[in-house]
Amino acid sequence: MDFNLTQDQKMVRDMVREFAMNELEPIAAEIDESREFPHASMKKMAKLGLLGVVIPEEYGGAGMDFTTLAIIVEEISRVCASTGVITAVNNSLAAYPIYHFGTEEQRKKYLPLITSGKSLGAIGITEPNAGSDPASMETTAVLDGDHYVLNGTKCWITNAEGAGVFVIFAYTDAAARHKGMSAFIVEKDFPGFSIGKHENLMGIRATGNTELIMDDCKVPKENLLGEEGGGFKVIMHTLDVSRIDIGAQGVGIAQGALDAAVKYSKEREQFGKPICEFEMIQDMIAEMATQIDAARLLVYRSASMKDAGAKRFTREAAMAKYYAAEVVVDVTRKAVQIHGGYGYSKEYAVERMYRDAKIIEIYEGTSQIQKIVIARNELR
Ligand code: CAA
């Protein structure tokens, strides 16, 4: 296994790091407070090719690999977890399934919209009664002439406020359970489609997270994504890909927290010397750095498997996501601890990072779901 990044990957990492420091970091606290979706940042990111990283150039993408996408999500999340997950969702939960499962017409019509940022992408899987168990979703799609008619409500939809193109899942045959679910590409302006209440979240607050409501929503027949009845496999494969990026988001937040803790520990003096000279602080810093490196290696491993063309990397993506979640919650807690009372205040970014970290244990499959996936693979 090659642990070195390629020249291209290093170049993209440095470019995104500079962009994130100059453009995203200065507004991260502000958008966390206001919950304002970062439309202006998205326009800038589109120009840099960050909204269609793995999508081939013929569809407006940057034609790069999945490891580079993980690096980009990490670098952005290091300074702004909201913008990090908006990037991850747009790339791996919206553009990727349309590219991977879509027809040529669907690719040509929708990918340039998503990659250019004209219409960002989002995905609608979760419902009020279907979280860890997406097969229990209640949204239905009934074929009526040349349209499907969708009815149902989706919730906790990241990017919803900023998006124009949604990948939505519904039952075309509820009795067939996993084999009766289908995926659809739904435009924001389709009749019967509307955005519901804007959630007031604990962290990742600027992600435009809302409900989606489909009330006799008319979706053209040609917007079926993949085969009728193939929707559950679209969800599972897409989540395998995007869990790599949520792992990367966790690594990025954790790295940002470690950087802040190291800086603060050198500046803050107690008992007549900088607190970084105390071994209990060094103990925490050593643990944080090691945890982050281990999580990053798991993220890179799963991304490089996808890059190498592996058909299944379910276990490795689940491990990366699960472990990065453990790490980011622990590392941000330690970063707040190193900052003491100041870390508990909004004056310091680690307060926001600690709140942002928690979601990594929850979305795109809770840590308990990742463990089920990993254990099922071990027991097979
Ligand atoms: N790739 C391809 N196929 C897969 C698969 C994968 N990774 N995992 C399962 N399948 C297939 C199985 O082979 C099986 O196929 P057959 O019927 O042909 O045998 C079928 O799918 C059903 O599989 P299971 O019996 O394993 O399904 P299950 O109902 O027990 O569920 C689960 C498995 C892992 C628990 C799954 O439900 C799961 O991942 N749950 C978590 C849901 C989740 O992550 N939601 C996140 C929402 S999106 C989000 O969070 C976005 C955001 O905000 C940013």
GROMACS .gro file of C-alpha atoms and ligand atoms in nm:
model
  434
    1MET     CA    1   0.000   0.000   0.000
    2ASP     CA    2   0.134   0.341  -0.101
    3PHE     CA    3   0.088   0.592   0.180
    4ASN     CA    4   0.210   0.887  -0.029
    5LEU     CA    5  -0.023   1.129  -0.202
    6THR     CA    6   0.044   1.189  -0.571
    7GLN     CA    7   0.175   1.527  -0.690
    8ASP     CA    8  -0.174   1.610  -0.820
    9GLN     CA    9  -0.337   1.520  -0.487
   10LYS     CA   10  -0.084   1.733  -0.297
   11MET     CA   11  -0.144   2.024  -0.534
   12VAL     CA   12  -0.522   2.004  -0.489
   13ARG     CA   13  -0.481   1.972  -0.109
   14ASP     CA   14  -0.263   2.285  -0.094
   15MET     CA   15  -0.496   2.480  -0.321
   16VAL     CA   16  -0.807   2.383  -0.119
   17ARG     CA   17  -0.629   2.450   0.211
   18GLU     CA   18  -0.544   2.803   0.098
   19PHE     CA   19  -0.897   2.860  -0.034
   20ALA     CA   20  -1.050   2.728   0.290
   21MET     CA   21  -0.828   2.947   0.508
   22ASN     CA   22  -0.888   3.261   0.302
   23GLU     CA   23  -1.255   3.223   0.208
   24LEU     CA   24  -1.428   2.980   0.444
   25GLU     CA   25  -1.258   3.016   0.781
   26PRO     CA   26  -1.338   3.390   0.815
   27ILE     CA   27  -1.714   3.326   0.783
   28ALA     CA   28  -1.741   2.988   0.959
   29ALA     CA   29  -1.848   3.126   1.299
   30GLU     CA   30  -2.086   3.375   1.138
   31ILE     CA   31  -2.278   3.119   0.929
   32ASP     CA   32  -2.286   2.881   1.226
   33GLU     CA   33  -2.462   3.152   1.423
   34SER     CA   34  -2.694   3.278   1.146
   35ARG     CA   35  -2.761   2.934   0.982
   36GLU     CA   36  -2.720   3.111   0.648
   37PHE     CA   37  -2.653   2.870   0.360
   38PRO     CA   38  -2.313   2.966   0.205
   39HIS     CA   39  -2.433   3.034  -0.151
   40ALA     CA   40  -2.142   3.268  -0.228
   41SER     CA   41  -1.885   3.009  -0.116
   42MET     CA   42  -2.051   2.749  -0.339
   43LYS     CA   43  -2.013   2.976  -0.643
   44LYS     CA   44  -1.642   3.014  -0.568
   45MET     CA   45  -1.605   2.640  -0.514
   46ALA     CA   46  -1.777   2.565  -0.845
   47LYS     CA   47  -1.512   2.776  -1.022
   48LEU     CA   48  -1.240   2.567  -0.854
   49GLY     CA   49  -1.401   2.241  -0.972
   50LEU     CA   50  -1.492   2.131  -0.618
   51LEU     CA   51  -1.857   2.049  -0.685
   52GLY     CA   52  -1.806   1.763  -0.930
   53VAL     CA   53  -1.470   1.626  -0.823
   54VAL     CA   54  -1.508   1.266  -0.946
   55ILE     CA   55  -1.742   1.346  -1.235
   56PRO     CA   56  -1.579   1.325  -1.582
   57GLU     CA   57  -1.504   1.654  -1.754
   58GLU     CA   58  -1.756   1.588  -2.034
   59TYR     CA   59  -2.033   1.637  -1.773
   60GLY     CA   60  -1.872   1.946  -1.622
   61GLY     CA   61  -1.677   1.764  -1.350
   62ALA     CA   62  -1.308   1.775  -1.261
   63GLY     CA   63  -1.241   1.408  -1.345
   64MET     CA   64  -1.039   1.347  -1.030
   65ASP     CA   65  -1.036   1.042  -0.802
   66PHE     CA   66  -1.216   0.950  -0.479
   67THR     CA   67  -0.902   0.995  -0.268
   68THR     CA   68  -0.880   1.354  -0.392
   69LEU     CA   69  -1.247   1.405  -0.305
   70ALA     CA   70  -1.179   1.282   0.051
   71ILE     CA   71  -0.881   1.519   0.077
   72ILE     CA   72  -1.097   1.811  -0.038
   73VAL     CA   73  -1.374   1.731   0.212
   74GLU     CA   74  -1.114   1.701   0.490
   75GLU     CA   75  -0.950   2.035   0.409
   76ILE     CA   76  -1.282   2.221   0.393
   77SER     CA   77  -1.414   2.056   0.711
   78ARG     CA   78  -1.097   2.154   0.894
   79VAL     CA   79  -1.221   2.513   0.895
   80CYS     CA   80  -1.596   2.480   0.833
   81ALA     CA   81  -1.785   2.155   0.893
   82SER     CA   82  -2.103   2.295   0.736
   83THR     CA   83  -1.934   2.370   0.406
   84GLY     CA   84  -1.755   2.034   0.435
   85VAL     CA   85  -2.074   1.831   0.439
   86ILE     CA   86  -2.242   2.047   0.175
   87THR     CA   87  -1.946   1.958  -0.048
   88ALA     CA   88  -1.965   1.589   0.045
   89VAL     CA   89  -2.339   1.565  -0.020
   90ASN     CA   90  -2.324   1.752  -0.350
   91ASN     CA   91  -2.040   1.532  -0.476
   92SER     CA   92  -2.106   1.187  -0.340
   93LEU     CA   93  -2.477   1.174  -0.254
   94ALA     CA   94  -2.615   1.366  -0.553
   95ALA     CA   95  -2.369   1.390  -0.846
   96TYR     CA   96  -2.222   1.043  -0.793
   97PRO     CA   97  -2.546   0.836  -0.802
   98ILE     CA   98  -2.669   1.031  -1.105
   99TYR     CA   99  -2.339   0.957  -1.280
  100HIS     CA  100  -2.314   0.595  -1.166
  101PHE     CA  101  -2.676   0.485  -1.211
  102GLY     CA  102  -2.805   0.747  -1.458
  103THR     CA  103  -2.880   0.723  -1.829
  104GLU     CA  104  -2.676   0.929  -2.074
  105GLU     CA  105  -2.966   1.176  -2.099
  106GLN     CA  106  -2.987   1.211  -1.721
  107ARG     CA  107  -2.610   1.263  -1.693
  108LYS     CA  108  -2.609   1.529  -1.966
  109LYS     CA  109  -2.910   1.711  -1.824
  110TYR     CA  110  -2.835   1.711  -1.451
  111LEU     CA  111  -2.462   1.675  -1.390
  112PRO     CA  112  -2.358   2.010  -1.542
  113LEU     CA  113  -2.621   2.180  -1.326
  114ILE     CA  114  -2.479   2.022  -1.009
  115THR     CA  115  -2.110   2.056  -1.092
  116SER     CA  116  -2.144   2.420  -1.197
  117GLY     CA  117  -2.334   2.503  -0.878
  118LYS     CA  118  -2.631   2.634  -1.082
  119SER     CA  119  -2.842   2.378  -0.898
  120LEU     CA  120  -2.676   2.206  -0.607
  121GLY     CA  121  -2.770   1.846  -0.532
  122ALA     CA  122  -2.921   1.673  -0.229
  123ILE     CA  123  -3.059   1.330  -0.145
  124GLY     CA  124  -3.387   1.227   0.021
  125ILE     CA  125  -3.374   0.894   0.200
  126THR     CA  126  -3.465   0.957   0.565
  127GLU     CA  127  -3.822   1.004   0.685
  128PRO     CA  128  -3.980   1.073   1.023
  129ASN     CA  129  -4.032   0.697   1.073
  130ALA     CA  130  -3.740   0.567   0.865
  131GLY     CA  131  -3.391   0.655   0.988
  132SER     CA  132  -3.156   0.364   1.051
  133ASP     CA  133  -3.403   0.140   0.867
  134PRO     CA  134  -3.458   0.306   0.528
  135ALA     CA  135  -3.661   0.004   0.413
  136SER     CA  136  -3.940   0.122   0.642
  137MET     CA  137  -3.992   0.442   0.439
  138GLU     CA  138  -4.350   0.540   0.360
  139THR     CA  139  -4.305   0.759   0.050
  140THR     CA  140  -4.473   0.604  -0.254
  141ALA     CA  141  -4.441   0.652  -0.629
  142VAL     CA  142  -4.726   0.546  -0.855
  143LEU     CA  143  -4.690   0.538  -1.232
  144ASP     CA  144  -4.964   0.741  -1.401
  145GLY     CA  145  -4.916   0.762  -1.778
  146ASP     CA  146  -4.586   0.932  -1.851
  147HIS     CA  147  -4.533   1.048  -1.489
  148TYR     CA  148  -4.473   0.897  -1.148
  149VAL     CA  149  -4.675   1.059  -0.871
  150LEU     CA  150  -4.478   1.081  -0.545
  151ASN     CA  151  -4.632   1.125  -0.201
  152GLY     CA  152  -4.443   1.144   0.128
  153THR     CA  153  -4.219   1.351   0.354
  154LYS     CA  154  -3.841   1.335   0.387
  155CYS     CA  155  -3.655   1.487   0.681
  156TRP     CA  156  -3.308   1.598   0.793
  157ILE     CA  157  -3.214   1.678   0.434
  158THR     CA  158  -2.869   1.836   0.419
  159ASN     CA  159  -2.836   2.102   0.141
  160ALA     CA  160  -3.215   2.112   0.087
  161GLU     CA  161  -3.232   2.489   0.110
  162GLY     CA  162  -2.954   2.538  -0.143
  163ALA     CA  163  -3.035   2.252  -0.380
  164GLY     CA  164  -3.227   2.239  -0.707
  165VAL     CA  165  -3.184   1.869  -0.790
  166PHE     CA  166  -3.281   1.592  -0.548
  167VAL     CA  167  -3.231   1.216  -0.562
  168ILE     CA  168  -3.545   1.086  -0.393
  169PHE     CA  169  -3.636   0.733  -0.287
  170ALA     CA  170  -3.989   0.594  -0.281
  171TYR     CA  171  -4.170   0.262  -0.295
  172THR     CA  172  -4.305   0.168  -0.636
  173ASP     CA  173  -4.407  -0.167  -0.481
  174ALA     CA  174  -4.416  -0.151  -0.101
  175ALA     CA  175  -4.506  -0.520  -0.064
  176ALA     CA  176  -4.175  -0.618  -0.228
  177ARG     CA  177  -3.979  -0.428   0.045
  178HIS     CA  178  -3.610  -0.395  -0.052
  179LYS     CA  179  -3.688  -0.497  -0.408
  180GLY     CA  180  -3.979  -0.255  -0.444
  181MET     CA  181  -3.796   0.072  -0.379
  182SER     CA  182  -3.699   0.306  -0.662
  183ALA     CA  183  -3.487   0.618  -0.706
  184PHE     CA  184  -3.596   0.937  -0.886
  185ILE     CA  185  -3.434   1.263  -0.992
  186VAL     CA  186  -3.666   1.538  -0.872
  187GLU     CA  187  -3.630   1.906  -0.955
  188LYS     CA  188  -3.720   2.167  -0.696
  189ASP     CA  189  -3.977   2.320  -0.933
  190PHE     CA  190  -4.167   2.001  -1.011
  191PRO     CA  191  -4.538   2.044  -0.923
  192GLY     CA  192  -4.622   1.911  -0.577
  193PHE     CA  193  -4.265   1.940  -0.443
  194SER     CA  194  -4.191   2.179  -0.159
  195ILE     CA  195  -3.935   2.254   0.110
  196GLY     CA  196  -4.053   2.221   0.471
  197LYS     CA  197  -3.927   2.363   0.797
  198HIS     CA  198  -3.565   2.469   0.834
  199GLU     CA  199  -3.409   2.270   1.119
  200ASN     CA  200  -3.228   2.450   1.401
  201LEU     CA  201  -2.941   2.206   1.455
  202MET     CA  202  -2.680   2.169   1.730
  203GLY     CA  203  -2.390   2.170   1.479
  204ILE     CA  204  -2.336   2.193   1.100
  205ARG     CA  205  -2.590   2.471   1.131
  206ALA     CA  206  -2.540   2.636   0.790
  207THR     CA  207  -2.629   2.328   0.587
  208GLY     CA  208  -2.982   2.436   0.489
  209ASN     CA  209  -3.126   2.126   0.653
  210THR     CA  210  -3.501   2.101   0.593
  211GLU     CA  211  -3.790   1.866   0.535
  212LEU     CA  212  -3.899   1.783   0.179
  213ILE     CA  213  -4.268   1.744   0.108
  214MET     CA  214  -4.410   1.561  -0.190
  215ASP     CA  215  -4.781   1.610  -0.233
  216ASP     CA  216  -4.887   1.443  -0.559
  217CYS     CA  217  -4.548   1.546  -0.694
  218LYS     CA  218  -4.532   1.479  -1.069
  219VAL     CA  219  -4.199   1.332  -1.181
  220PRO     CA  220  -4.148   1.249  -1.551
  221LYS     CA  221  -4.110   0.875  -1.615
  222GLU     CA  222  -3.764   0.933  -1.765
  223ASN     CA  223  -3.644   1.063  -1.426
  224LEU     CA  224  -3.647   0.713  -1.276
  225LEU     CA  225  -3.282   0.664  -1.168
  226GLY     CA  226  -3.165   0.308  -1.225
  227GLU     CA  227  -3.418   0.028  -1.254
  228GLU     CA  228  -3.764   0.029  -1.103
  229GLY     CA  229  -3.720  -0.175  -0.784
  230GLY     CA  230  -3.345  -0.109  -0.776
  231GLY     CA  231  -3.361   0.185  -0.533
  232PHE     CA  232  -3.239   0.008  -0.219
  233LYS     CA  233  -2.918  -0.095  -0.393
  234VAL     CA  234  -2.876   0.265  -0.518
  235ILE     CA  235  -2.899   0.381  -0.155
  236MET     CA  236  -2.658   0.122  -0.021
  237HIS     CA  237  -2.392   0.167  -0.290
  238THR     CA  238  -2.419   0.547  -0.273
  239LEU     CA  239  -2.382   0.540   0.106
  240ASP     CA  240  -2.071   0.321   0.073
  241VAL     CA  241  -1.916   0.598  -0.134
  242SER     CA  242  -2.036   0.888   0.076
  243ARG     CA  243  -1.938   0.729   0.410
  244ILE     CA  244  -1.577   0.770   0.295
  245ASP     CA  245  -1.638   1.144   0.276
  246ILE     CA  246  -1.815   1.163   0.610
  247GLY     CA  247  -1.509   0.987   0.754
  248ALA     CA  248  -1.301   1.257   0.582
  249GLN     CA  249  -1.525   1.525   0.729
  250GLY     CA  250  -1.463   1.380   1.077
  251VAL     CA  251  -1.086   1.375   1.017
  252GLY     CA  252  -1.099   1.737   0.898
  253ILE     CA  253  -1.292   1.866   1.200
  254ALA     CA  254  -1.057   1.672   1.430
  255GLN     CA  255  -0.747   1.812   1.257
  256GLY     CA  256  -0.885   2.164   1.288
  257ALA     CA  257  -0.942   2.107   1.660
  258LEU     CA  258  -0.593   1.965   1.712
  259ASP     CA  259  -0.435   2.261   1.527
  260ALA     CA  260  -0.629   2.503   1.748
  261ALA     CA  261  -0.537   2.313   2.066
  262VAL     CA  262  -0.166   2.305   1.979
  263LYS     CA  263  -0.164   2.679   1.904
  264TYR     CA  264  -0.351   2.764   2.223
  265SER     CA  265  -0.132   2.537   2.440
  266LYS     CA  266   0.177   2.727   2.323
  267GLU     CA  267   0.024   3.068   2.394
  268ARG     CA  268  -0.153   3.002   2.722
  269GLU     CA  269   0.064   3.028   3.031
  270GLN     CA  270  -0.017   2.888   3.374
  271PHE     CA  271   0.212   2.822   3.670
  272GLY     CA  272   0.473   3.036   3.494
  273LYS     CA  273   0.505   2.848   3.165
  274PRO     CA  274   0.313   2.763   2.847
  275ILE     CA  275   0.069   2.482   2.921
  276CYS     CA  276   0.214   2.274   2.630
  277GLU     CA  277   0.508   2.206   2.862
  278PHE     CA  278   0.285   2.009   3.098
  279GLU     CA  279   0.287   1.637   3.033
  280MET     CA  280  -0.089   1.596   3.081
  281ILE     CA  281  -0.142   1.840   2.792
  282GLN     CA  282   0.120   1.656   2.586
  283ASP     CA  283  -0.057   1.327   2.666
  284MET     CA  284  -0.378   1.463   2.512
  285ILE     CA  285  -0.196   1.608   2.210
  286ALA     CA  286  -0.016   1.280   2.143
  287GLU     CA  287  -0.342   1.083   2.162
  288MET     CA  288  -0.523   1.331   1.937
  289ALA     CA  289  -0.252   1.326   1.669
  290THR     CA  290  -0.235   0.946   1.666
  291GLN     CA  291  -0.613   0.904   1.655
  292ILE     CA  292  -0.638   1.146   1.361
  293ASP     CA  293  -0.364   0.973   1.163
  294ALA     CA  294  -0.529   0.633   1.216
  295ALA     CA  295  -0.869   0.763   1.106
  296ARG     CA  296  -0.718   0.934   0.802
  297LEU     CA  297  -0.549   0.609   0.696
  298LEU     CA  298  -0.883   0.426   0.715
  299VAL     CA  299  -1.041   0.699   0.501
  300TYR     CA  300  -0.759   0.681   0.244
  301ARG     CA  301  -0.777   0.301   0.237
  302SER     CA  302  -1.147   0.296   0.154
  303ALA     CA  303  -1.109   0.576  -0.104
  304SER     CA  304  -0.816   0.402  -0.270
  305MET     CA  305  -1.018   0.079  -0.292
  306LYS     CA  306  -1.289   0.270  -0.479
  307ASP     CA  307  -1.021   0.430  -0.699
  308ALA     CA  308  -0.878   0.087  -0.776
  309GLY     CA  309  -1.220  -0.024  -0.901
  310ALA     CA  310  -1.325  -0.248  -0.610
  311LYS     CA  311  -1.694  -0.344  -0.647
  312ARG     CA  312  -1.748  -0.366  -0.271
  313PHE     CA  313  -1.570  -0.159  -0.006
  314THR     CA  314  -1.871  -0.158   0.227
  315ARG     CA  315  -1.674  -0.288   0.526
  316GLU     CA  316  -1.382  -0.049   0.479
  317ALA     CA  317  -1.606   0.258   0.428
  318ALA     CA  318  -1.806   0.165   0.739
  319MET     CA  319  -1.482   0.127   0.939
  320ALA     CA  320  -1.355   0.465   0.817
  321LYS     CA  321  -1.681   0.639   0.904
  322TYR     CA  322  -1.723   0.462   1.238
  323TYR     CA  323  -1.367   0.523   1.354
  324ALA     CA  324  -1.352   0.884   1.233
  325ALA     CA  325  -1.670   0.949   1.432
  326GLU     CA  326  -1.515   0.807   1.751
  327VAL     CA  327  -1.201   1.011   1.691
  328VAL     CA  328  -1.362   1.345   1.611
  329VAL     CA  329  -1.590   1.339   1.916
  330ASP     CA  330  -1.297   1.252   2.142
  331VAL     CA  331  -1.047   1.490   1.980
  332THR     CA  332  -1.281   1.791   1.987
  333ARG     CA  333  -1.366   1.714   2.353
  334LYS     CA  334  -0.993   1.715   2.434
  335ALA     CA  335  -0.942   2.035   2.233
  336VAL     CA  336  -1.210   2.208   2.442
  337GLN     CA  337  -1.044   2.066   2.756
  338ILE     CA  338  -0.705   2.210   2.657
  339HIS     CA  339  -0.868   2.550   2.606
  340GLY     CA  340  -1.029   2.528   2.953
  341GLY     CA  341  -1.298   2.791   3.017
  342TYR     CA  342  -1.217   2.969   2.689
  343GLY     CA  343  -1.298   2.651   2.495
  344TYR     CA  344  -1.649   2.663   2.637
  345SER     CA  345  -1.701   3.004   2.482
  346LYS     CA  346  -1.802   3.096   2.127
  347GLU     CA  347  -1.491   3.314   2.108
  348TYR     CA  348  -1.292   3.001   2.021
  349ALA     CA  349  -1.361   2.776   1.723
  350VAL     CA  350  -1.325   2.455   1.925
  351GLU     CA  351  -1.666   2.523   2.083
  352ARG     CA  352  -1.823   2.500   1.735
  353MET     CA  353  -1.607   2.202   1.638
  354TYR     CA  354  -1.724   2.008   1.946
  355ARG     CA  355  -2.087   2.065   1.843
  356ASP     CA  356  -2.013   1.987   1.477
  357ALA     CA  357  -1.837   1.661   1.568
  358LYS     CA  358  -2.142   1.487   1.714
  359ILE     CA  359  -2.326   1.453   1.382
  360ILE     CA  360  -2.051   1.228   1.244
  361GLU     CA  361  -2.176   0.960   1.487
  362ILE     CA  362  -2.529   1.001   1.355
  363TYR     CA  363  -2.577   1.078   0.986
  364GLU     CA  364  -2.514   0.850   0.691
  365GLY     CA  365  -2.570   0.561   0.930
  366THR     CA  366  -2.517   0.585   1.306
  367SER     CA  367  -2.205   0.435   1.461
  368GLN     CA  368  -2.422   0.143   1.570
  369ILE     CA  369  -2.529   0.083   1.207
  370GLN     CA  370  -2.164   0.096   1.094
  371LYS     CA  371  -2.082  -0.168   1.356
  372ILE     CA  372  -2.367  -0.387   1.227
  373VAL     CA  373  -2.226  -0.356   0.874
  374ILE     CA  374  -1.872  -0.437   0.993
  375ALA     CA  375  -1.982  -0.727   1.214
  376ARG     CA  376  -2.201  -0.879   0.939
  377ASN     CA  377  -1.895  -0.877   0.713
  378GLU     CA  378  -1.678  -1.042   0.978
  379LEU     CA  379  -1.941  -1.307   1.053
  380ARG     CA  380  -2.019  -1.389   0.690
  381CAA     N1  381  -2.408  -0.246  -0.160
  381CAA     C1  382  -2.491  -0.311  -0.245
  381CAA     N2  383  -2.597  -0.385  -0.202
  381CAA     C2  384  -2.619  -0.391  -0.069
  381CAA     C3  385  -2.538  -0.324   0.025
  381CAA     C4  386  -2.428  -0.249  -0.025
  381CAA     N3  387  -2.347  -0.184   0.057
  381CAA     N4  388  -2.585  -0.347   0.150
  381CAA     C5  389  -2.692  -0.428   0.136
  381CAA     N5  390  -2.713  -0.452   0.004
  381CAA     C6  391  -2.818  -0.536  -0.054
  381CAA     C7  392  -2.813  -0.676   0.008
  381CAA     O1  393  -2.720  -0.759  -0.063
  381CAA     C8  394  -2.956  -0.723  -0.010
  381CAA     O2  395  -2.974  -0.762  -0.145
  381CAA     P1  396  -3.056  -0.896  -0.184
  381CAA     O3  397  -3.196  -0.869  -0.137
  381CAA     O4  398  -3.042  -0.903  -0.332
  381CAA     O5  399  -2.990  -1.008  -0.109
  381CAA     C9  400  -3.038  -0.595   0.011
  381CAA     O6  401  -2.946  -0.487  -0.018
  381CAA    C10  402  -3.089  -0.581   0.152
  381CAA     O7  403  -2.978  -0.585   0.240
  381CAA     P2  404  -2.992  -0.607   0.398
  381CAA     O8  405  -3.082  -0.724   0.423
  381CAA     O9  406  -2.855  -0.608   0.456
  381CAA    O10  407  -3.070  -0.475   0.439
  381CAA     P3  408  -3.118  -0.423   0.582
  381CAA    O11  409  -3.256  -0.371   0.570
  381CAA    O12  410  -3.088  -0.523   0.688
  381CAA    O13  411  -3.029  -0.290   0.604
  381CAA    C11  412  -2.844  -0.164   0.685
  381CAA    C12  413  -2.893  -0.291   0.614
  381CAA    C13  414  -2.693  -0.167   0.672
  381CAA    C14  415  -2.883  -0.160   0.830
  381CAA    C15  416  -2.899  -0.040   0.611
  381CAA    O14  417  -3.036  -0.029   0.632
  381CAA    C16  418  -2.832   0.090   0.650
  381CAA    O15  419  -2.723   0.122   0.604
  381CAA     N6  420  -2.899   0.172   0.734
  381CAA    C17  421  -2.855   0.308   0.764
  381CAA    C18  422  -2.924   0.408   0.677
  381CAA    C19  423  -2.844   0.533   0.658
  381CAA    O16  424  -2.722   0.532   0.656
  381CAA     N7  425  -2.913   0.643   0.638
  381CAA    C20  426  -2.847   0.768   0.611
  381CAA    C21  427  -2.938   0.860   0.538
  381CAA     S1  428  -2.858   0.973   0.431
  381CAA    C22  429  -2.787   1.092   0.526
  381CAA    O17  430  -2.769   1.079   0.642
  381CAA    C23  431  -2.738   1.211   0.447
  381CAA    C24  432  -2.701   1.329   0.527
  381CAA    O18  433  -2.771   1.381   0.608
  381CAA    C25  434  -2.572   1.393   0.496
   0.00000   0.00000   0.00000
